[in-house]
Amino acid sequence: MASHRKSRPSATRVAGIRTPALATAALTSVALLSQTANAAPSEDGKPSLEEVEKKVDALYRQAESATEKYNAAKERTGKQRKQVDTLLDDVARRTDRLNRAREELGSFAAAQYRTGAAAPDTSTFLLADSPQDYFDQTQLMNRLTSRQKDAVDDYTTQQTATMAKRQEAARSLETLTDTQDDLKTAKTTVQNKLASARRMLSDLTAQEKARLAEIERKKQAEAAREAAELAKRQAAAERQESSSSSGSASGDSSSSSSSSSYGTKAAKAIAFARAQIGKPYVWGATGPGSYDCSGLSQAAWKAAGVSLPRTTYDQVNAGTTVSLADAHPGDLVFFYDDVTHVGIYIGDGMMIHAPKPGAYVREESIYYGGESIIHSVVRPA
């Protein structure tokens, strides 16, 4: 990442950024619903179409949030598994060294047992054939005792180090198990929410589905209007900037070079994203056949030579935050207060994103869900 990037609290909404309200009826195929949502049923006890739409949208949101938690847990699991494998390999090597130290220590004990060797004393002197024999025996025992002491010290050191590594490996295994539990929980949550959304949709009549489609068309038309207004504001700002820069004879060459470099990378990222249009959204997927939202943005910028983190929670901090009015093609647009969706801005109020399960990678207005859900815009390089 470039050194100029600055992180920002992920829960903080950038002032002046507008955001679309919640993914529309089109989001109806996967949203995760709060089962306790308060909604007054119609006279026949069946929820109204508007209530169904809100519940399905809520399910979509919960599913996407659970997907990002799944992505985070999956990434942690991979890192922790590598750490555990490294520790276990280290424990195996240390155990081998400990066994060798134990064998060496045992060989000294066996030698002493066979020879009945003990510390030389007066009786040894009396039994020796000559003073020279006593001297030679004493020297041998001194050398044996010194080597034996070294063997004991080495064994103790190896034993302490091995025990410490075994304890560290045990703690890492426990942490890995906890993360794997988180992964299973997130996966189950996604699956349950999607199943709930599908059941709700399957209960709709053909007429109700047609009405939902009409609601979606109206929302898309409003989103297009919002995108057109943003494009006009950005064009006006660019004209003003161009006029201002032409008035000064000396431009900042380094700034111009930096802007050109970003434009080149952004063009590569957008070209990659555009080539993925039509591929299905699959939660947890990073390509090449399918993607979720953060998987697509990560893969697109990787194609441009920029490494992004896996989840939206981390991607939102992996660059420089800019205002929506200053958004450039290639910037990442994040949605919702919990930062659980992202799209790649392509200009004129439009983006390329992987919308939701059941849908496909597509171009869409950044106002696809209204005016209240855009969280922030981040320039990743």
Short mmCIF file of C-alpha atoms in Angstrom, two decimals:
data_model
loop_
_atom_site.label_atom_id
_atom_site.label_comp_id
_atom_site.label_asym_id
_atom_site.label_seq_id
_atom_site.Cartn_x
_atom_site.Cartn_y
_atom_site.Cartn_z
CA MET A 1 0.00 0.00 0.00
CA ALA A 2 1.13 3.50 -0.67
CA SER A 3 2.55 5.30 2.32
CA HIS A 4 0.13 8.19 1.98
CA ARG A 5 -2.82 6.03 2.90
CA LYS A 6 -4.48 6.72 6.17
CA SER A 7 -6.84 4.49 8.05
CA ARG A 8 -10.19 5.56 9.34
CA PRO A 9 -12.56 4.12 11.92
CA SER A 10 -14.76 1.74 9.98
CA ALA A 11 -17.87 2.75 11.89
CA THR A 12 -17.57 6.44 11.06
CA ARG A 13 -19.66 7.79 8.21
CA VAL A 14 -17.88 10.33 6.03
CA ALA A 15 -19.55 13.72 6.17
CA GLY A 16 -21.43 14.70 3.04
CA ILE A 17 -21.62 11.19 1.59
CA ARG A 18 -25.05 10.12 0.58
CA THR A 19 -26.20 6.57 0.77
CA PRO A 20 -28.91 4.44 -0.73
CA ALA A 21 -31.53 3.02 1.65
CA LEU A 22 -31.50 -0.81 1.51
CA ALA A 23 -31.03 -2.98 -1.44
CA THR A 24 -34.38 -3.05 -3.23
CA ALA A 25 -36.77 -5.73 -4.15
CA ALA A 26 -34.11 -7.02 -6.50
CA LEU A 27 -32.19 -7.85 -3.35
CA THR A 28 -35.05 -10.18 -2.56
CA SER A 29 -33.33 -13.39 -3.43
CA VAL A 30 -30.89 -13.48 -0.52
CA ALA A 31 -31.32 -10.95 2.18
CA LEU A 32 -31.10 -12.03 5.77
CA LEU A 33 -34.10 -11.15 7.79
CA SER A 34 -34.41 -10.42 11.41
CA GLN A 35 -37.01 -12.97 12.37
CA THR A 36 -38.35 -10.60 14.99
CA ALA A 37 -39.05 -7.73 12.63
CA ASN A 38 -42.19 -5.91 13.66
CA ALA A 39 -44.66 -5.71 10.80
CA ALA A 40 -48.43 -5.55 10.96
CA PRO A 41 -50.03 -8.34 8.92
CA SER A 42 -52.82 -7.73 6.47
CA GLU A 43 -56.43 -8.61 7.27
CA ASP A 44 -55.98 -12.22 6.17
CA GLY A 45 -52.98 -12.55 8.47
CA LYS A 46 -50.54 -12.55 5.57
CA PRO A 47 -47.82 -9.85 5.51
CA SER A 48 -48.25 -7.14 2.93
CA LEU A 49 -46.01 -7.03 -0.13
CA GLU A 50 -44.16 -4.05 1.30
CA GLU A 51 -43.51 -5.98 4.51
CA VAL A 52 -42.25 -8.97 2.56
CA GLU A 53 -39.93 -6.71 0.59
CA LYS A 54 -38.50 -5.17 3.78
CA LYS A 55 -38.03 -8.56 5.39
CA VAL A 56 -36.30 -10.02 2.34
CA ASP A 57 -34.10 -6.93 2.09
CA ALA A 58 -33.24 -7.34 5.76
CA LEU A 59 -32.35 -10.99 5.11
CA TYR A 60 -30.09 -9.93 2.26
CA ARG A 61 -28.31 -7.48 4.52
CA GLN A 62 -27.85 -10.01 7.28
CA ALA A 63 -26.61 -12.60 4.79
CA GLU A 64 -24.04 -10.20 3.38
CA SER A 65 -22.90 -9.26 6.86
CA ALA A 66 -22.55 -12.95 7.75
CA THR A 67 -20.65 -13.51 4.50
CA GLU A 68 -18.03 -10.91 5.43
CA LYS A 69 -17.73 -12.50 8.88
CA TYR A 70 -17.28 -15.84 7.13
CA ASN A 71 -14.57 -14.33 4.92
CA ALA A 72 -12.76 -12.90 7.94
CA ALA A 73 -12.93 -16.18 9.87
CA LYS A 74 -11.79 -18.15 6.83
CA GLU A 75 -8.78 -15.87 6.41
CA ARG A 76 -7.90 -16.14 10.11
CA THR A 77 -8.27 -19.91 9.94
CA GLY A 78 -5.76 -20.13 7.10
CA LYS A 79 -3.20 -18.01 8.93
CA GLN A 80 -3.68 -19.81 12.24
CA ARG A 81 -3.43 -23.22 10.59
CA LYS A 82 -0.06 -22.27 9.10
CA GLN A 83 1.08 -21.04 12.52
CA VAL A 84 -0.02 -24.29 14.19
CA ASP A 85 1.70 -26.40 11.52
CA THR A 86 4.92 -24.41 12.00
CA LEU A 87 4.75 -24.84 15.78
CA LEU A 88 4.07 -28.57 15.52
CA ASP A 89 7.04 -28.99 13.19
CA ASP A 90 9.18 -27.08 15.69
CA VAL A 91 7.91 -29.27 18.55
CA ALA A 92 8.80 -32.39 16.56
CA ARG A 93 12.34 -31.14 15.95
CA ARG A 94 12.80 -30.18 19.59
CA THR A 95 11.43 -33.53 20.75
CA ASP A 96 13.97 -35.27 18.55
CA ARG A 97 16.80 -33.20 20.07
CA LEU A 98 15.43 -33.93 23.55
CA ASN A 99 15.45 -37.66 22.84
CA ARG A 100 19.05 -37.51 21.66
CA ALA A 101 20.03 -35.61 24.82
CA ARG A 102 18.24 -38.23 26.93
CA GLU A 103 20.06 -41.03 25.13
CA GLU A 104 23.42 -39.36 25.70
CA LEU A 105 22.63 -38.90 29.38
CA GLY A 106 21.56 -42.53 29.60
CA SER A 107 24.80 -43.72 28.04
CA PHE A 108 26.81 -42.12 30.85
CA ALA A 109 24.63 -43.74 33.49
CA ALA A 110 24.98 -47.12 31.77
CA ALA A 111 28.76 -46.75 31.58
CA GLN A 112 28.98 -45.94 35.28
CA TYR A 113 26.76 -48.90 36.12
CA ARG A 114 28.87 -51.31 34.07
CA THR A 115 32.21 -50.11 35.50
CA GLY A 116 30.95 -49.37 39.00
CA ALA A 117 32.64 -46.01 38.60
CA ALA A 118 32.31 -43.57 41.48
CA ALA A 119 34.17 -40.56 42.68
CA PRO A 120 37.81 -41.48 43.35
CA ASP A 121 38.71 -41.64 47.06
CA THR A 122 41.41 -43.02 49.39
CA SER A 123 40.22 -46.59 48.95
CA THR A 124 40.64 -46.22 45.20
CA PHE A 125 44.20 -45.08 45.83
CA LEU A 126 44.87 -48.12 48.04
CA LEU A 127 43.51 -50.46 45.33
CA ALA A 128 45.48 -48.85 42.53
CA ASP A 129 48.56 -50.71 41.36
CA SER A 130 50.56 -47.50 41.45
CA PRO A 131 50.20 -43.77 42.08
CA GLN A 132 50.19 -43.33 38.30
CA ASP A 133 47.17 -45.68 37.99
CA TYR A 134 45.30 -43.64 40.60
CA PHE A 135 46.13 -40.42 38.78
CA ASP A 136 44.91 -41.81 35.44
CA GLN A 137 41.65 -43.05 37.00
CA THR A 138 41.04 -39.67 38.63
CA GLN A 139 41.57 -37.80 35.38
CA LEU A 140 39.17 -40.15 33.57
CA MET A 141 36.46 -39.66 36.17
CA ASN A 142 36.87 -35.88 36.12
CA ARG A 143 36.42 -35.87 32.35
CA LEU A 144 33.44 -38.22 32.61
CA THR A 145 31.79 -36.07 35.29
CA SER A 146 32.28 -32.91 33.25
CA ARG A 147 30.79 -34.46 30.12
CA GLN A 148 27.94 -35.91 32.15
CA LYS A 149 27.20 -32.50 33.64
CA ASP A 150 27.13 -30.98 30.15
CA ALA A 151 24.73 -33.73 29.06
CA VAL A 152 22.43 -33.02 32.01
CA ASP A 153 22.46 -29.28 31.29
CA ASP A 154 21.68 -29.89 27.60
CA TYR A 155 18.84 -32.26 28.46
CA THR A 156 17.34 -29.75 30.91
CA THR A 157 17.54 -26.95 28.36
CA GLN A 158 15.96 -29.08 25.62
CA GLN A 159 13.22 -30.25 27.96
CA THR A 160 12.30 -26.69 29.03
CA ALA A 161 12.25 -25.41 25.44
CA THR A 162 10.21 -28.36 24.21
CA MET A 163 7.61 -27.97 26.95
CA ALA A 164 7.28 -24.25 26.18
CA LYS A 165 6.72 -24.95 22.48
CA ARG A 166 4.19 -27.67 23.26
CA GLN A 167 2.23 -25.23 25.41
CA GLU A 168 2.37 -22.59 22.67
CA ALA A 169 1.17 -25.12 20.11
CA ALA A 170 -1.70 -26.13 22.41
CA ARG A 171 -2.79 -22.50 22.79
CA SER A 172 -2.62 -21.97 19.03
CA LEU A 173 -4.68 -25.11 18.45
CA GLU A 174 -7.30 -23.83 20.87
CA THR A 175 -7.42 -20.49 19.05
CA LEU A 176 -7.71 -22.28 15.71
CA THR A 177 -10.60 -24.35 17.05
CA ASP A 178 -12.41 -21.20 18.20
CA THR A 179 -11.94 -19.59 14.78
CA GLN A 180 -13.18 -22.71 13.04
CA ASP A 181 -16.27 -22.53 15.23
CA ASP A 182 -16.76 -18.91 14.15
CA LEU A 183 -16.42 -20.04 10.54
CA LYS A 184 -19.06 -22.73 10.96
CA THR A 185 -21.41 -20.29 12.73
CA ALA A 186 -21.10 -17.69 9.97
CA LYS A 187 -21.61 -20.33 7.29
CA THR A 188 -24.73 -21.65 9.01
CA THR A 189 -26.07 -18.12 9.42
CA VAL A 190 -25.67 -17.36 5.71
CA GLN A 191 -27.33 -20.60 4.68
CA ASN A 192 -30.25 -20.17 7.09
CA LYS A 193 -30.91 -16.58 6.05
CA LEU A 194 -30.83 -17.42 2.37
CA ALA A 195 -33.21 -20.31 2.93
CA SER A 196 -35.58 -18.00 4.80
CA ALA A 197 -35.52 -15.47 1.97
CA ARG A 198 -36.20 -18.12 -0.63
CA ARG A 199 -39.13 -19.49 1.34
CA MET A 200 -40.65 -16.02 1.60
CA LEU A 201 -40.26 -15.44 -2.13
CA SER A 202 -41.66 -18.83 -3.03
CA ASP A 203 -44.85 -17.95 -1.14
CA LEU A 204 -45.53 -14.94 -3.36
CA THR A 205 -48.09 -15.15 -6.12
CA ALA A 206 -47.21 -14.32 -9.72
CA GLN A 207 -49.08 -11.02 -9.33
CA GLU A 208 -47.09 -10.11 -6.22
CA LYS A 209 -43.82 -10.93 -7.95
CA ALA A 210 -44.85 -8.69 -10.83
CA ARG A 211 -45.53 -5.87 -8.38
CA LEU A 212 -42.12 -6.34 -6.80
CA ALA A 213 -40.54 -6.12 -10.25
CA GLU A 214 -42.38 -2.85 -10.86
CA ILE A 215 -41.18 -1.46 -7.53
CA GLU A 216 -37.65 -2.43 -8.55
CA ARG A 217 -37.96 -0.67 -11.91
CA LYS A 218 -39.07 2.52 -10.18
CA LYS A 219 -36.20 2.38 -7.72
CA GLN A 220 -33.72 1.77 -10.53
CA ALA A 221 -35.09 4.80 -12.37
CA GLU A 222 -34.60 6.93 -9.26
CA ALA A 223 -31.09 5.54 -8.84
CA ALA A 224 -30.29 6.46 -12.44
CA ARG A 225 -31.52 10.01 -11.81
CA GLU A 226 -29.29 10.29 -8.74
CA ALA A 227 -26.33 8.94 -10.70
CA ALA A 228 -26.90 11.47 -13.47
CA GLU A 229 -26.94 14.33 -10.95
CA LEU A 230 -23.67 13.09 -9.43
CA ALA A 231 -22.11 12.86 -12.90
CA LYS A 232 -23.09 16.48 -13.59
CA ARG A 233 -21.57 17.66 -10.31
CA GLN A 234 -18.36 15.78 -10.98
CA ALA A 235 -18.14 17.14 -14.52
CA ALA A 236 -18.60 20.67 -13.23
CA ALA A 237 -15.92 20.13 -10.60
CA GLU A 238 -13.54 18.78 -13.25
CA ARG A 239 -14.15 21.79 -15.49
CA GLN A 240 -13.48 24.13 -12.60
CA GLU A 241 -10.31 22.26 -11.69
CA SER A 242 -9.15 22.32 -15.31
CA SER A 243 -9.79 26.04 -15.54
CA SER A 244 -7.95 26.66 -12.31
CA SER A 245 -4.93 24.59 -13.34
CA SER A 246 -4.70 26.28 -16.77
CA GLY A 247 -4.48 29.64 -15.04
CA SER A 248 -1.24 28.66 -13.36
CA ALA A 249 1.71 28.18 -15.68
CA SER A 250 3.64 25.87 -13.37
CA GLY A 251 1.82 22.69 -12.50
CA ASP A 252 2.83 20.17 -9.91
CA SER A 253 4.52 17.53 -12.04
CA SER A 254 4.77 15.00 -9.22
CA SER A 255 1.07 15.32 -8.48
CA SER A 256 0.26 14.92 -12.17
CA SER A 257 2.47 11.85 -12.38
CA SER A 258 0.78 10.33 -9.32
CA SER A 259 -2.65 10.98 -10.79
CA SER A 260 -1.60 9.40 -14.08
CA SER A 261 -0.24 6.34 -12.26
CA TYR A 262 -3.49 5.88 -10.36
CA GLY A 263 -5.50 6.27 -13.54
CA THR A 264 -3.48 3.53 -15.22
CA LYS A 265 -3.97 1.11 -12.32
CA ALA A 266 -7.65 2.00 -11.99
CA ALA A 267 -8.20 1.33 -15.70
CA LYS A 268 -6.72 -2.16 -15.27
CA ALA A 269 -8.90 -2.83 -12.22
CA ILE A 270 -12.04 -1.69 -14.05
CA ALA A 271 -11.16 -3.70 -17.16
CA PHE A 272 -10.83 -6.81 -15.02
CA ALA A 273 -14.10 -6.14 -13.20
CA ARG A 274 -15.92 -5.52 -16.47
CA ALA A 275 -14.68 -8.85 -17.81
CA GLN A 276 -16.38 -10.57 -14.85
CA ILE A 277 -19.83 -9.15 -15.64
CA GLY A 278 -22.37 -11.96 -15.87
CA LYS A 279 -20.57 -14.26 -13.43
CA PRO A 280 -22.64 -15.34 -10.43
CA TYR A 281 -22.43 -13.96 -6.91
CA VAL A 282 -21.41 -16.77 -4.57
CA TRP A 283 -20.78 -15.95 -0.94
CA GLY A 284 -17.15 -16.47 0.07
CA ALA A 285 -16.00 -16.70 -3.57
CA THR A 286 -12.91 -14.93 -4.93
CA GLY A 287 -13.02 -16.08 -8.55
CA PRO A 288 -12.40 -16.89 -11.21
CA GLY A 289 -15.83 -18.38 -11.86
CA SER A 290 -17.79 -16.51 -9.21
CA TYR A 291 -17.36 -13.73 -6.64
CA ASP A 292 -18.83 -12.07 -3.61
CA CYS A 293 -18.57 -8.28 -3.37
CA SER A 294 -15.20 -8.00 -1.59
CA GLY A 295 -13.83 -10.94 -3.54
CA LEU A 296 -14.46 -9.02 -6.77
CA SER A 297 -12.88 -5.77 -5.58
CA GLN A 298 -9.85 -7.66 -4.26
CA ALA A 299 -9.39 -9.59 -7.51
CA ALA A 300 -9.87 -6.49 -9.68
CA TRP A 301 -7.22 -4.47 -7.89
CA LYS A 302 -4.89 -7.47 -7.75
CA ALA A 303 -5.04 -7.46 -11.55
CA ALA A 304 -3.78 -3.87 -11.34
CA GLY A 305 -0.88 -4.88 -9.10
CA VAL A 306 -2.41 -3.70 -5.81
CA SER A 307 -2.95 -6.11 -2.94
CA LEU A 308 -6.15 -5.51 -0.96
CA PRO A 309 -7.29 -7.28 2.22
CA ARG A 310 -10.01 -9.90 1.90
CA THR A 311 -12.96 -8.32 3.72
CA THR A 312 -14.88 -5.07 3.36
CA TYR A 313 -14.02 -4.33 7.02
CA ASP A 314 -10.34 -4.16 6.10
CA GLN A 315 -10.64 -2.84 2.56
CA VAL A 316 -12.37 0.31 3.82
CA ASN A 317 -9.12 1.18 5.65
CA ALA A 318 -6.77 0.14 2.85
CA GLY A 319 -6.44 3.48 1.14
CA THR A 320 -7.29 7.17 1.29
CA THR A 321 -10.86 8.24 1.99
CA VAL A 322 -12.23 10.81 -0.47
CA SER A 323 -15.55 12.58 -0.80
CA LEU A 324 -18.22 11.16 -3.05
CA ALA A 325 -18.05 14.29 -5.22
CA ASP A 326 -14.32 13.60 -5.73
CA ALA A 327 -14.77 9.91 -6.57
CA HIS A 328 -12.64 8.73 -9.50
CA PRO A 329 -13.02 5.60 -11.59
CA GLY A 330 -11.42 2.72 -9.72
CA ASP A 331 -12.30 4.01 -6.26
CA LEU A 332 -14.12 1.64 -3.93
CA VAL A 333 -17.60 2.62 -2.76
CA PHE A 334 -18.65 1.08 0.56
CA PHE A 335 -22.21 0.68 1.75
CA TYR A 336 -24.10 0.52 5.05
CA ASP A 337 -23.04 1.51 8.53
CA ASP A 338 -21.50 -1.91 9.14
CA VAL A 339 -19.49 -1.66 5.89
CA THR A 340 -20.69 -4.98 4.47
CA HIS A 341 -20.88 -4.20 0.75
CA VAL A 342 -18.47 -2.70 -1.79
CA GLY A 343 -18.51 -1.79 -5.46
CA ILE A 344 -15.89 -0.49 -7.92
CA TYR A 345 -16.72 3.00 -9.13
CA ILE A 346 -16.54 3.45 -12.92
CA GLY A 347 -17.71 7.07 -13.21
CA ASP A 348 -21.00 8.84 -13.91
CA GLY A 349 -22.51 7.56 -10.67
CA MET A 350 -22.11 3.93 -11.74
CA MET A 351 -20.19 0.98 -10.36
CA ILE A 352 -19.45 -2.66 -11.05
CA HIS A 353 -20.27 -4.99 -8.16
CA ALA A 354 -21.35 -8.47 -7.17
CA PRO A 355 -24.77 -7.59 -5.73
CA LYS A 356 -26.07 -10.61 -3.84
CA PRO A 357 -26.66 -14.37 -3.99
CA GLY A 358 -28.89 -15.26 -6.87
CA ALA A 359 -27.63 -12.29 -8.90
CA TYR A 360 -24.68 -11.74 -11.23
CA VAL A 361 -21.79 -9.29 -11.42
CA ARG A 362 -23.16 -6.20 -13.14
CA GLU A 363 -22.95 -2.46 -13.67
CA GLU A 364 -25.35 -0.54 -11.48
CA SER A 365 -25.94 2.91 -10.02
CA ILE A 366 -24.28 3.53 -6.68
CA TYR A 367 -27.75 4.71 -5.65
CA TYR A 368 -29.24 1.30 -6.35
CA GLY A 369 -30.87 1.19 -2.91
CA GLY A 370 -31.81 4.81 -2.31
CA GLU A 371 -29.92 7.74 -0.83
CA SER A 372 -28.92 6.65 2.62
CA ILE A 373 -26.60 3.66 2.51
CA ILE A 374 -23.33 4.90 0.96
CA HIS A 375 -20.82 4.70 3.77
CA SER A 376 -17.65 6.05 2.18
CA VAL A 377 -15.39 6.16 -0.88
CA VAL A 378 -11.79 4.90 -0.66
CA ARG A 379 -8.95 5.28 -3.15
CA PRO A 380 -6.90 2.09 -2.81
CA ALA A 381 -3.68 3.13 -4.58
#
